[in-house]
PDB file of C-alpha atoms and ligand atoms in Angstrom:
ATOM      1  CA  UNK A   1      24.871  -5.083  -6.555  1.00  0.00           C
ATOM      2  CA  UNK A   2      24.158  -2.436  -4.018  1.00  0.00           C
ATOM      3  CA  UNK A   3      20.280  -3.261  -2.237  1.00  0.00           C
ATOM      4  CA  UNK A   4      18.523  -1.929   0.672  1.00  0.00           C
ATOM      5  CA  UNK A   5      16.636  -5.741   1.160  1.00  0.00           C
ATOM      6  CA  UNK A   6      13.539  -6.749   1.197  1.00  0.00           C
ATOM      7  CA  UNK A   7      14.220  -8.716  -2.377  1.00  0.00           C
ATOM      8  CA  UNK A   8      11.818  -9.231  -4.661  1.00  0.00           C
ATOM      9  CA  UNK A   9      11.757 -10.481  -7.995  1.00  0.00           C
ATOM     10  CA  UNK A  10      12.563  -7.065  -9.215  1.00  0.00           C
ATOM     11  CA  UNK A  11      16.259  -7.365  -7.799  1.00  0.00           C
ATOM     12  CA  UNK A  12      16.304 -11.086  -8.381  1.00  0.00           C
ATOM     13  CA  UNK A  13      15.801 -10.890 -11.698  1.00  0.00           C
ATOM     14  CA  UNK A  14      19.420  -8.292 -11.470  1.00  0.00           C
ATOM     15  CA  UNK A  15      20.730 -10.937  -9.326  1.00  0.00           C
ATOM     16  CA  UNK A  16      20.115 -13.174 -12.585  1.00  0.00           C
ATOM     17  CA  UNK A  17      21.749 -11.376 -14.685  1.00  0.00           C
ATOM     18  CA  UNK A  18      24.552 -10.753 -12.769  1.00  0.00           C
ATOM     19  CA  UNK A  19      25.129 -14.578 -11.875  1.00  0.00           C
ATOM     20  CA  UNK A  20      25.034 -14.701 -15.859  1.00  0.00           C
ATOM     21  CA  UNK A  21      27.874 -12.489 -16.491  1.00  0.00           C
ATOM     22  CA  UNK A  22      30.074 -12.689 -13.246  1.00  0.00           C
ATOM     23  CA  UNK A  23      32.112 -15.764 -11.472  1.00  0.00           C
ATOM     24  CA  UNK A  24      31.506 -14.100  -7.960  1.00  0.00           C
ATOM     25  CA  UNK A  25      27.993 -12.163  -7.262  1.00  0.00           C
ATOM     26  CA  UNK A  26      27.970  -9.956  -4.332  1.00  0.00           C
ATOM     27  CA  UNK A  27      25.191  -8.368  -3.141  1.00  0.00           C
ATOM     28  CA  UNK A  28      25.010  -5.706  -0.757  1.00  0.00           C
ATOM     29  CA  UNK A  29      22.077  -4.866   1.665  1.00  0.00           C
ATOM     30  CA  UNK A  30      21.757  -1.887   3.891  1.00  0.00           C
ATOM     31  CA  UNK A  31      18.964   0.312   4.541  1.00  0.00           C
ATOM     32  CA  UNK A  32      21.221   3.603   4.000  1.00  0.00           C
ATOM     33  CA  UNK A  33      20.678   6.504   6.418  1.00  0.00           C
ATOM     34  CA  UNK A  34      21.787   9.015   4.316  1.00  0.00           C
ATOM     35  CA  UNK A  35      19.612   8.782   1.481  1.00  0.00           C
ATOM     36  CA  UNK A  36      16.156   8.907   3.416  1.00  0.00           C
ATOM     37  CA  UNK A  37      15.136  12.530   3.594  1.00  0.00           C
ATOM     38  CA  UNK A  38      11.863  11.383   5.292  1.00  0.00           C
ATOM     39  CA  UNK A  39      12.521   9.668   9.050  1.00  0.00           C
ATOM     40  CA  UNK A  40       9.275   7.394   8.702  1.00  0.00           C
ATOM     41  CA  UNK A  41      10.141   6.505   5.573  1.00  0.00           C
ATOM     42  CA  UNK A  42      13.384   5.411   6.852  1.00  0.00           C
ATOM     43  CA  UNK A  43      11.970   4.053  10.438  1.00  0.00           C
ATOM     44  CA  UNK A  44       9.243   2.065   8.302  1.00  0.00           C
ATOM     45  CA  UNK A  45      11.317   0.595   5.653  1.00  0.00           C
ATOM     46  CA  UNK A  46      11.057  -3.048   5.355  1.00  0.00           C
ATOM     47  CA  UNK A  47      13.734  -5.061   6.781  1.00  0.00           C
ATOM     48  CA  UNK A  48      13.854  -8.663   6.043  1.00  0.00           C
ATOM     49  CA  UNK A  49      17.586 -10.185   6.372  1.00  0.00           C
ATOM     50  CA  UNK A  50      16.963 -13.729   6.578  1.00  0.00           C
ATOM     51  CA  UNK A  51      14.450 -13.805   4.213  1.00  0.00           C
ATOM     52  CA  UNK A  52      16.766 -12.062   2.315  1.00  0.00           C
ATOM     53  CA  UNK A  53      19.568 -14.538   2.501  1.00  0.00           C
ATOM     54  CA  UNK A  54      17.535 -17.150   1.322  1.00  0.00           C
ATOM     55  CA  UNK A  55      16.607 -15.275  -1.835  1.00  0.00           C
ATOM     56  CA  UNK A  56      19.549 -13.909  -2.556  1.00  0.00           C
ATOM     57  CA  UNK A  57      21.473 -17.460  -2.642  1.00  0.00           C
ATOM     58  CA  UNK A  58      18.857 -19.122  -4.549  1.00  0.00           C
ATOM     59  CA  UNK A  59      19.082 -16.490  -7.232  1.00  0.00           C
ATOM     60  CA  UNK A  60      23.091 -16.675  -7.072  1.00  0.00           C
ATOM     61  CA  UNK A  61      24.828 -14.741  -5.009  1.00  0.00           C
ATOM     62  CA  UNK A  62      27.722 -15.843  -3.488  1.00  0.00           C
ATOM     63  CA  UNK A  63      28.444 -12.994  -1.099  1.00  0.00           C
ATOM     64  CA  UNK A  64      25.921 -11.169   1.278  1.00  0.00           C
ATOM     65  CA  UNK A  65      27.717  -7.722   2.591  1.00  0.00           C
ATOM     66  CA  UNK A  66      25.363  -6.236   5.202  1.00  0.00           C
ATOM     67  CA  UNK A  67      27.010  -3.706   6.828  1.00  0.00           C
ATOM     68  CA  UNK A  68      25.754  -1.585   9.770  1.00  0.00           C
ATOM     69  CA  UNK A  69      25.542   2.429   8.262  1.00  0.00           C
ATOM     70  CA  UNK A  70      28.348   3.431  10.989  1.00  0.00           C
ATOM     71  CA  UNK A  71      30.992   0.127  10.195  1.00  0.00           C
ATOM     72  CA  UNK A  72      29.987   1.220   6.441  1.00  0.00           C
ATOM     73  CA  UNK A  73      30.415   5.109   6.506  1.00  0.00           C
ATOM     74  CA  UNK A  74      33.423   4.397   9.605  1.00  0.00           C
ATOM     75  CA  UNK A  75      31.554   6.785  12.469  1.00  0.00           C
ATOM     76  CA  UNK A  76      28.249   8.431  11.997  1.00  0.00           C
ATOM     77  CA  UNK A  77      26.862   8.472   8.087  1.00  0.00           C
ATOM     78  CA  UNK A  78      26.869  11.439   6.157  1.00  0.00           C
ATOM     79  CA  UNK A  79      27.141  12.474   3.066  1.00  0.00           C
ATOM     80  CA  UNK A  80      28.138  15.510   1.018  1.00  0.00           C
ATOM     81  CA  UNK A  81      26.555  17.944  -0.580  1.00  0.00           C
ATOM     82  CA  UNK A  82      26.476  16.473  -4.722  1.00  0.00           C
ATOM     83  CA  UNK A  83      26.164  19.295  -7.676  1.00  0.00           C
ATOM     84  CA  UNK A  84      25.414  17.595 -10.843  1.00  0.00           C
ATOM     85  CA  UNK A  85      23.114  19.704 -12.511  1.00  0.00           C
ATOM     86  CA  UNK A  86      19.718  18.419 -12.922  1.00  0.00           C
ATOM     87  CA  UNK A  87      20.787  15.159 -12.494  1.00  0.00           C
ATOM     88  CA  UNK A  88      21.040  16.479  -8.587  1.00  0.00           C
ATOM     89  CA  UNK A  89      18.328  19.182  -8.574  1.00  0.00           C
ATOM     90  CA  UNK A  90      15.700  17.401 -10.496  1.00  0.00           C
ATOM     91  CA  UNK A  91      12.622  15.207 -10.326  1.00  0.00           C
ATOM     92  CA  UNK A  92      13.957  12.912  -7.304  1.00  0.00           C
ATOM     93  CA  UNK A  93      16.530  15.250  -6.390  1.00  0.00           C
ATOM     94  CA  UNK A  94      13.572  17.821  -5.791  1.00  0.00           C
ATOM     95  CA  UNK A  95      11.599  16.266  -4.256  1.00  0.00           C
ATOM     96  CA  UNK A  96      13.897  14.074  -1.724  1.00  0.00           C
ATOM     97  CA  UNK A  97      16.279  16.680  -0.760  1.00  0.00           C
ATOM     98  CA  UNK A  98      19.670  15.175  -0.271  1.00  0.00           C
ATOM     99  CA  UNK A  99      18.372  11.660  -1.770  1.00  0.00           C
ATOM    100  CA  UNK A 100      21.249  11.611  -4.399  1.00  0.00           C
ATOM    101  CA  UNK A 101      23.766  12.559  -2.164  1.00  0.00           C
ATOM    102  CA  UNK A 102      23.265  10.086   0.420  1.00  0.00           C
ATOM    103  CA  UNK A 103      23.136   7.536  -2.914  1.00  0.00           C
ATOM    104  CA  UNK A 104      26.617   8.834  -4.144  1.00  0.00           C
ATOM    105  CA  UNK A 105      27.875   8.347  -0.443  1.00  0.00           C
ATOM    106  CA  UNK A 106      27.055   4.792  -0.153  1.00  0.00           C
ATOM    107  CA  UNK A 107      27.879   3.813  -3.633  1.00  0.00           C
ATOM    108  CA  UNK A 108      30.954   5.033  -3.223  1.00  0.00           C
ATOM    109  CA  UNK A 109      31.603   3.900   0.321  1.00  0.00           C
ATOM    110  CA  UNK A 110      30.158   0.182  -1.654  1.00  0.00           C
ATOM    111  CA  UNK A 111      32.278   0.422  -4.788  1.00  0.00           C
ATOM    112  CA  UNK A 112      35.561   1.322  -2.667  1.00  0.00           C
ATOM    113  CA  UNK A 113      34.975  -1.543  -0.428  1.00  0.00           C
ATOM    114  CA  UNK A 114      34.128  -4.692  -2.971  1.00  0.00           C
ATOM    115  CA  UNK A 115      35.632  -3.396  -6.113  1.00  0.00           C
ATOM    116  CA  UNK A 116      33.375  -4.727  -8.436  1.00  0.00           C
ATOM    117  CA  UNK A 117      34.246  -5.471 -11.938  1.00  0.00           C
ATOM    118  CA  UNK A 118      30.517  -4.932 -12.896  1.00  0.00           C
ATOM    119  CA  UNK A 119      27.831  -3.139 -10.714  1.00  0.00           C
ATOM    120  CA  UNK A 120      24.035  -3.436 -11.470  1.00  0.00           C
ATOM    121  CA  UNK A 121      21.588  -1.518 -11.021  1.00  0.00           C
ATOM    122  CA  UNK A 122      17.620  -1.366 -11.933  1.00  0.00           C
ATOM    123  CA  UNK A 123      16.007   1.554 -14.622  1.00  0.00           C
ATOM    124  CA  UNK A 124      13.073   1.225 -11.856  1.00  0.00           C
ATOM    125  CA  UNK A 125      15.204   3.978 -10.689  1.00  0.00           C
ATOM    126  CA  UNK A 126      16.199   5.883 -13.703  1.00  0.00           C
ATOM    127  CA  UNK A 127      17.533   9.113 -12.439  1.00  0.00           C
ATOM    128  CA  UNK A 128      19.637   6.960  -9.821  1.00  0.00           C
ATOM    129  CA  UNK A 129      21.122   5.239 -12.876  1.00  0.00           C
ATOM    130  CA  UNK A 130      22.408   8.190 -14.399  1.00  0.00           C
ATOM    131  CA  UNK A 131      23.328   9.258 -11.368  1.00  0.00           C
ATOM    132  CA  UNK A 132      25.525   6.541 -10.703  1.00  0.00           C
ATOM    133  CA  UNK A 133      26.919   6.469 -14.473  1.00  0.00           C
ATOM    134  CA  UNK A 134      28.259  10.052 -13.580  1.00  0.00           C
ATOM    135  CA  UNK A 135      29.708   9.343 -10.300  1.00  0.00           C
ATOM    136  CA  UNK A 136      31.331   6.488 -12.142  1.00  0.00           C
ATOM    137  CA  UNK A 137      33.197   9.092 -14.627  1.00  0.00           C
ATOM    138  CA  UNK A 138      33.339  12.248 -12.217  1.00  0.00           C
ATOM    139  CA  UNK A 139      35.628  10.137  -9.561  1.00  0.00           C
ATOM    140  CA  UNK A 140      37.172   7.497 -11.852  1.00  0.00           C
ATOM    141  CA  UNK A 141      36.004   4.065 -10.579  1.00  0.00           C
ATOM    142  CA  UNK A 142      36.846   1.067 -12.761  1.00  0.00           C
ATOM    143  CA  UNK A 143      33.378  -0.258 -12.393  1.00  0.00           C
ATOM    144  CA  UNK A 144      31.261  -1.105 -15.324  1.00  0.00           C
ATOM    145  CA  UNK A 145      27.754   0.590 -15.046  1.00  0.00           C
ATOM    146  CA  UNK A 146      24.873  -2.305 -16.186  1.00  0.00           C
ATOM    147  CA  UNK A 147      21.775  -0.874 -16.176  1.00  0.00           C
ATOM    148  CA  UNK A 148      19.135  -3.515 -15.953  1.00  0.00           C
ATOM    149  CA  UNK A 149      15.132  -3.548 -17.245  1.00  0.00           C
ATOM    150  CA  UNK A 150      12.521  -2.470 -15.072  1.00  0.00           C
ATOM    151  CA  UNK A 151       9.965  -5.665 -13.870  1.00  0.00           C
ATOM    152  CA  UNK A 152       6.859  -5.472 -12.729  1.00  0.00           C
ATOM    153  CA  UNK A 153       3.786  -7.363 -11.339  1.00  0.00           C
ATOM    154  CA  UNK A 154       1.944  -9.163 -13.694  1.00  0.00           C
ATOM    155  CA  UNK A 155      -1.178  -6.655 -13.792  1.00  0.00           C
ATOM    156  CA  UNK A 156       1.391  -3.904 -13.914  1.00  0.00           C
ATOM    157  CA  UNK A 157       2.848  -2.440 -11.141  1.00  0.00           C
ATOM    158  CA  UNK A 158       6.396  -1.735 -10.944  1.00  0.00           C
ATOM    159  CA  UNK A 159       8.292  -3.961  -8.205  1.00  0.00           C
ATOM    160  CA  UNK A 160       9.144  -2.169  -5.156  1.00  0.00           C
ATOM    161  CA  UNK A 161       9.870  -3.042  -1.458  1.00  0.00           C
ATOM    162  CA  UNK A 162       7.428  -0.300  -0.351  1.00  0.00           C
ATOM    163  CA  UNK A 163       4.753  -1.671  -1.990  1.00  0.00           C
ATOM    164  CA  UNK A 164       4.405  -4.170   1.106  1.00  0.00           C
ATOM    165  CA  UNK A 165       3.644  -1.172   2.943  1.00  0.00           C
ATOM    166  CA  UNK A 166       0.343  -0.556   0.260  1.00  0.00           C
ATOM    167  CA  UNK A 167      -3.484  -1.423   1.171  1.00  0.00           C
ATOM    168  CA  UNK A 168      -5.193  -3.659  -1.413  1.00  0.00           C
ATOM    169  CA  UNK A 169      -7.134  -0.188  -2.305  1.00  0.00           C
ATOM    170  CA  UNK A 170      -3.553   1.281  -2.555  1.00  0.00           C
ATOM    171  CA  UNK A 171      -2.500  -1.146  -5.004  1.00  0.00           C
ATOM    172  CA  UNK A 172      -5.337  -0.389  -7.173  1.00  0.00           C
ATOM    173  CA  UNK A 173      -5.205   3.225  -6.607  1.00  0.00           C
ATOM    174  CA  UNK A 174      -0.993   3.217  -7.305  1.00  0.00           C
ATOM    175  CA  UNK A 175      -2.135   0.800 -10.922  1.00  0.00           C
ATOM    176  CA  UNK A 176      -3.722   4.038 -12.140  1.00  0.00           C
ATOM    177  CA  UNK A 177      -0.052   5.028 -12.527  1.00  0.00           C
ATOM    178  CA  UNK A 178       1.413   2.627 -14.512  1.00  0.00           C
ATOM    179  CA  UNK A 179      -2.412   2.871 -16.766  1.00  0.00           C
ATOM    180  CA  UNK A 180      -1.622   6.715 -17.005  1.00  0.00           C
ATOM    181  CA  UNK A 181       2.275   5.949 -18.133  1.00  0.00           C
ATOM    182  CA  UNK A 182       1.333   3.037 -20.733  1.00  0.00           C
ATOM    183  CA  UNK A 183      -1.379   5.373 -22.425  1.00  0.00           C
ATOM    184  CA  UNK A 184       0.080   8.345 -22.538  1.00  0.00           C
ATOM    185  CA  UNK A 185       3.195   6.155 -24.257  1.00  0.00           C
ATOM    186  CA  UNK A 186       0.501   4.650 -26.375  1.00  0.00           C
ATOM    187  CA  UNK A 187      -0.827   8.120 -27.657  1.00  0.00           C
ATOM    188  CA  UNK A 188       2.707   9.388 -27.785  1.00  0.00           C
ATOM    189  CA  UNK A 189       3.672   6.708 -30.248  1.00  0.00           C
ATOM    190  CA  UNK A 190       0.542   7.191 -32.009  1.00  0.00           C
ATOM    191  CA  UNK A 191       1.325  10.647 -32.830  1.00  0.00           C
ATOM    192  CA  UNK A 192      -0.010  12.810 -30.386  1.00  0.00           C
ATOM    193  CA  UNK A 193       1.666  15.830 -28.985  1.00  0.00           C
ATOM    194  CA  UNK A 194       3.794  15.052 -26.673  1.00  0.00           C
ATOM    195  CA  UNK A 195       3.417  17.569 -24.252  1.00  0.00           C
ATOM    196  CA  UNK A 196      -0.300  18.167 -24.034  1.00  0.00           C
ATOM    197  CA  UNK A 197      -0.542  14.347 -23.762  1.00  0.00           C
ATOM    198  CA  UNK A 198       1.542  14.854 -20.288  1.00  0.00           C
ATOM    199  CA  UNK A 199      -0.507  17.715 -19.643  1.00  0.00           C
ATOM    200  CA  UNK A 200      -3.641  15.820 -19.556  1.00  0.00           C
ATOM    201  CA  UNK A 201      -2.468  12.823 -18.089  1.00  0.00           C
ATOM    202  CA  UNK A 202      -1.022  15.319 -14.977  1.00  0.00           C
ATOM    203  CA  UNK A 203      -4.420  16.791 -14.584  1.00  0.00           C
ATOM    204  CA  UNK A 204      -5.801  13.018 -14.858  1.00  0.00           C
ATOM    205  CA  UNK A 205      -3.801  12.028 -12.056  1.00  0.00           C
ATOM    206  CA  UNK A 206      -4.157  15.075 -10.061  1.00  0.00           C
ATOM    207  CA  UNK A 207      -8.065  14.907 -10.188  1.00  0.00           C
ATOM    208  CA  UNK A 208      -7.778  11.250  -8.077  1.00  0.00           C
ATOM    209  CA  UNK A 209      -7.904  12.300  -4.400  1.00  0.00           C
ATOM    210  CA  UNK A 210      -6.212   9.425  -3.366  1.00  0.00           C
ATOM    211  CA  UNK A 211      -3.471  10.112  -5.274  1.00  0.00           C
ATOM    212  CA  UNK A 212      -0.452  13.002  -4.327  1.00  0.00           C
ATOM    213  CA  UNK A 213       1.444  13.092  -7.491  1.00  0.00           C
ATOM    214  CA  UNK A 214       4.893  14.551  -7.375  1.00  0.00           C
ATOM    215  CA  UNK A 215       5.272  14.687 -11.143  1.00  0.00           C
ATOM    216  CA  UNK A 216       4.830  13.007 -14.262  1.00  0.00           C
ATOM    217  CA  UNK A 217       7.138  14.446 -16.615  1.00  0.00           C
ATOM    218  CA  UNK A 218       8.884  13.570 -19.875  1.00  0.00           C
ATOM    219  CA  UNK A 219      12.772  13.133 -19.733  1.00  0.00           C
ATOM    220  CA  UNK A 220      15.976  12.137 -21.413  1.00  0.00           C
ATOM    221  CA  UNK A 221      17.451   9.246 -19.477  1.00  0.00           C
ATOM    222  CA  UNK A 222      20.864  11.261 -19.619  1.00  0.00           C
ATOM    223  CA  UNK A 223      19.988  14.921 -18.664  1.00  0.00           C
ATOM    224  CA  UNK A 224      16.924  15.031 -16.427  1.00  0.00           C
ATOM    225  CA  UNK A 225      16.424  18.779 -17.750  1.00  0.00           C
ATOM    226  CA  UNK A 226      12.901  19.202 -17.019  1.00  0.00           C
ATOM    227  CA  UNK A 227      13.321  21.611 -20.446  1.00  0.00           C
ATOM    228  CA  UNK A 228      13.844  18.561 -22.568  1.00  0.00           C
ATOM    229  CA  UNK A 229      12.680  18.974 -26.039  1.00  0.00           C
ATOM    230  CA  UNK A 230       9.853  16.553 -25.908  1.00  0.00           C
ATOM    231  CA  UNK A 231      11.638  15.324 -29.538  1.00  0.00           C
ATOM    232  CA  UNK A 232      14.708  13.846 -27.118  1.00  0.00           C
ATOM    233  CA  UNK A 233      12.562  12.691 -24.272  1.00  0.00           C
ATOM    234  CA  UNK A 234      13.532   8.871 -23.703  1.00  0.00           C
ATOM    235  CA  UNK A 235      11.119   8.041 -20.880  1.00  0.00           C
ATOM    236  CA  UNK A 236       7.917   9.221 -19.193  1.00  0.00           C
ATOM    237  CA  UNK A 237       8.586   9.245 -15.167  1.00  0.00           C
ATOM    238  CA  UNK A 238       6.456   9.897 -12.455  1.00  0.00           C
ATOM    239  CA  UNK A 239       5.972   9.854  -8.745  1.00  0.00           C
ATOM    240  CA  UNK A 240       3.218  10.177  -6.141  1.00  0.00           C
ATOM    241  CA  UNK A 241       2.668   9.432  -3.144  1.00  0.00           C
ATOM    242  CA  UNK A 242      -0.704   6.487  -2.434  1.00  0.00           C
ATOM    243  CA  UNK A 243      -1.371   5.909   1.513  1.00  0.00           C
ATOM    244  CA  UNK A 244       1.111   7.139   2.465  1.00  0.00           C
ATOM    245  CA  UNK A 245       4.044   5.173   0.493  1.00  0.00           C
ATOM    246  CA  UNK A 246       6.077   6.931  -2.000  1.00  0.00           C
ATOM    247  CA  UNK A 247       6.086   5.375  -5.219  1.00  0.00           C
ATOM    248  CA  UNK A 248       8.158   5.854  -8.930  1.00  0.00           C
ATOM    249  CA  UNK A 249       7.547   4.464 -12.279  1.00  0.00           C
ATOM    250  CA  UNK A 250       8.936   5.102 -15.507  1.00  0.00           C
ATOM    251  CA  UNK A 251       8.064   3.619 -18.638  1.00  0.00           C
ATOM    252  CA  UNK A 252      10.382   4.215 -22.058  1.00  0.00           C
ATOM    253  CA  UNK A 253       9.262   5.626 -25.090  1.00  0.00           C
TER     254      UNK A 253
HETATM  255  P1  AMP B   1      16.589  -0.966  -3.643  1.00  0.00           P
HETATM  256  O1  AMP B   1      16.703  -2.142  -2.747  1.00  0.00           O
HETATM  257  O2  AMP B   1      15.185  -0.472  -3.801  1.00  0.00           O
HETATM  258  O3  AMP B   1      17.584   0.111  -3.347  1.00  0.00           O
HETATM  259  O4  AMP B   1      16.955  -1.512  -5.089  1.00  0.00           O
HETATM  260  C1  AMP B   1      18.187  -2.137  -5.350  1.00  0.00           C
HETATM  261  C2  AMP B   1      18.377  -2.238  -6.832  1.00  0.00           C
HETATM  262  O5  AMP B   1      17.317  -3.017  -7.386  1.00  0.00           O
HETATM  263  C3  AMP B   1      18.326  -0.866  -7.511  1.00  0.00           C
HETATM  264  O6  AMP B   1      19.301  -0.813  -8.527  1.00  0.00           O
HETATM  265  C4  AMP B   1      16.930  -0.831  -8.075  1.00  0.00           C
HETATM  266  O7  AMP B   1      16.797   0.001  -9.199  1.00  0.00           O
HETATM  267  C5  AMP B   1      16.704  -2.287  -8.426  1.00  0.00           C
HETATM  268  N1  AMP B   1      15.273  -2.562  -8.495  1.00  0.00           N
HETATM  269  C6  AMP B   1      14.352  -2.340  -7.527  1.00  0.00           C
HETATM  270  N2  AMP B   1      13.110  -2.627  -7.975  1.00  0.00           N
HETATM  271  C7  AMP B   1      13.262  -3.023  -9.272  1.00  0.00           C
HETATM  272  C8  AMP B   1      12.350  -3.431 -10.291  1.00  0.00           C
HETATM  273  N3  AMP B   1      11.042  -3.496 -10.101  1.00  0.00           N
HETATM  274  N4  AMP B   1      12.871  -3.767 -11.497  1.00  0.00           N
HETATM  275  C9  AMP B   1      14.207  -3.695 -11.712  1.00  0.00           C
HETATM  276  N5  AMP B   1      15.108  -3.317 -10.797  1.00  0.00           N
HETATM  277  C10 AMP B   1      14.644  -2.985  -9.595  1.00  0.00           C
END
């Protein structure tokens, strides 16, 4: 189970599942270079090892692997260049150039190194997931993709380690996302048209100053073609950016 730390319940609860289904758990942790297109973002990420290794054995690991990036990647990490289709020039891939690359790069660097039978990994990050699935079939690696269920905070918001990094204001202000997901879902299912629904809930979100939303966007979990025929759209995603942290949600239809 490939991590960048800072655990939370979110990757505990994939921890779980794994300790469920596997005799040996081994969890990974490195706050990978390569897929940080932003240096703050990178400089600022939360790092929390022995924290970490306290969590991650009480949820059931039995192997920590934190690597430094250069024993990882052998020398200085890099990644290449990744041409997927949409699945690489999309929604994250847009809008964290080189992001999926860097992913592919340490994935691979991970999956060559532990072998895993099974690999988990959370639909908190969708587009990753199908990502992954493909680099899975495109280079042949006899890992089984399990693709677990996003979790969230009680009053809603999705589980992430950058959320530390979020003001108590933020936190309110980055709810209005998961609100804007779980109606627009609600009218969706109710009937509405799909795409004006988006369309109003983008100008919604847009109209909150506090708020610098990337997109919110309907997609199939398997082609991220920002074309979709709203009749195959699987999910609703989103991301925007509240004081300063970036922040994705997705919520399935
Ligand atoms: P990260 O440490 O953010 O790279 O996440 C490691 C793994 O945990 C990824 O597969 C994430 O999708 C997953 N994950 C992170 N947050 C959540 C969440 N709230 N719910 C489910 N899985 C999550």
């Amino acid at each position: 189970m490939p991590t960048m730390g800072a655990l939370h319940e979110g990757h505990t609860s994939l921890i779980k599942r794994a300790d469920e289904e596997c005799d040996t758990v081994v969890l990974s942790i490195l706050v990978n270079p390569t897929q940080f297109s932003n240096e703050i973002d990178l400089a600022t990420y939360p790092r929390t090892l022995e924290k970490d290794a306290l969590i991650a054995q009480k949820a059931g690991v039995d192997v920590i692997f934190a690597p430094t990036a250069e024993d990882l990647y052998e020398g200085k990490p890099a990644a290449e260049e990744i041409s997927w289709g949409y699945l690489t020039s999309e929604f994250e891939a847009r809008h964290r150039h080189g992001h999926f690359d860097g992913v592919v790069a340490v994935v691979e660097r991970l999956f060559e190194t532990v072998m895993p039978q099974k690999s988990y990994f959370g639909e908190k990050d969708l587009q990753q997931v199908a990502v992954i699935r493909r680099l899975v079939s495109e280079r042949g690696h006899s890992t089984e993709v399990i693709s677990c269920e996003l979790l969230r905070h009680q009053e809603g918001l999705a589980l992430s380690s950058r959320n530390t990094r979020l003001s108590e204001a933020g936190r309110m202000t980055a709810l209005k996302l998961f609100k804007a997901l779980l109606e627009a879902k609600k009218q969706i299912t109710s009937g509405a048209h799909r795409k004006e629904t988006l369309v109003q809930h983008k100008a919604m979100l847009s109209s909150v100053s506090e708020i610098a939303l990337e997109y919110i966007s309907g997609v199939n979990e398997l082609t991220f073609n920002p074309q979709e025929l709203p009749d195959n759209w699987t999910h609703i995603v989103v991301a925007a950016d509240v004081d300063g942290v970036r922040l994705i949600d997705n919520i399935r239809l």
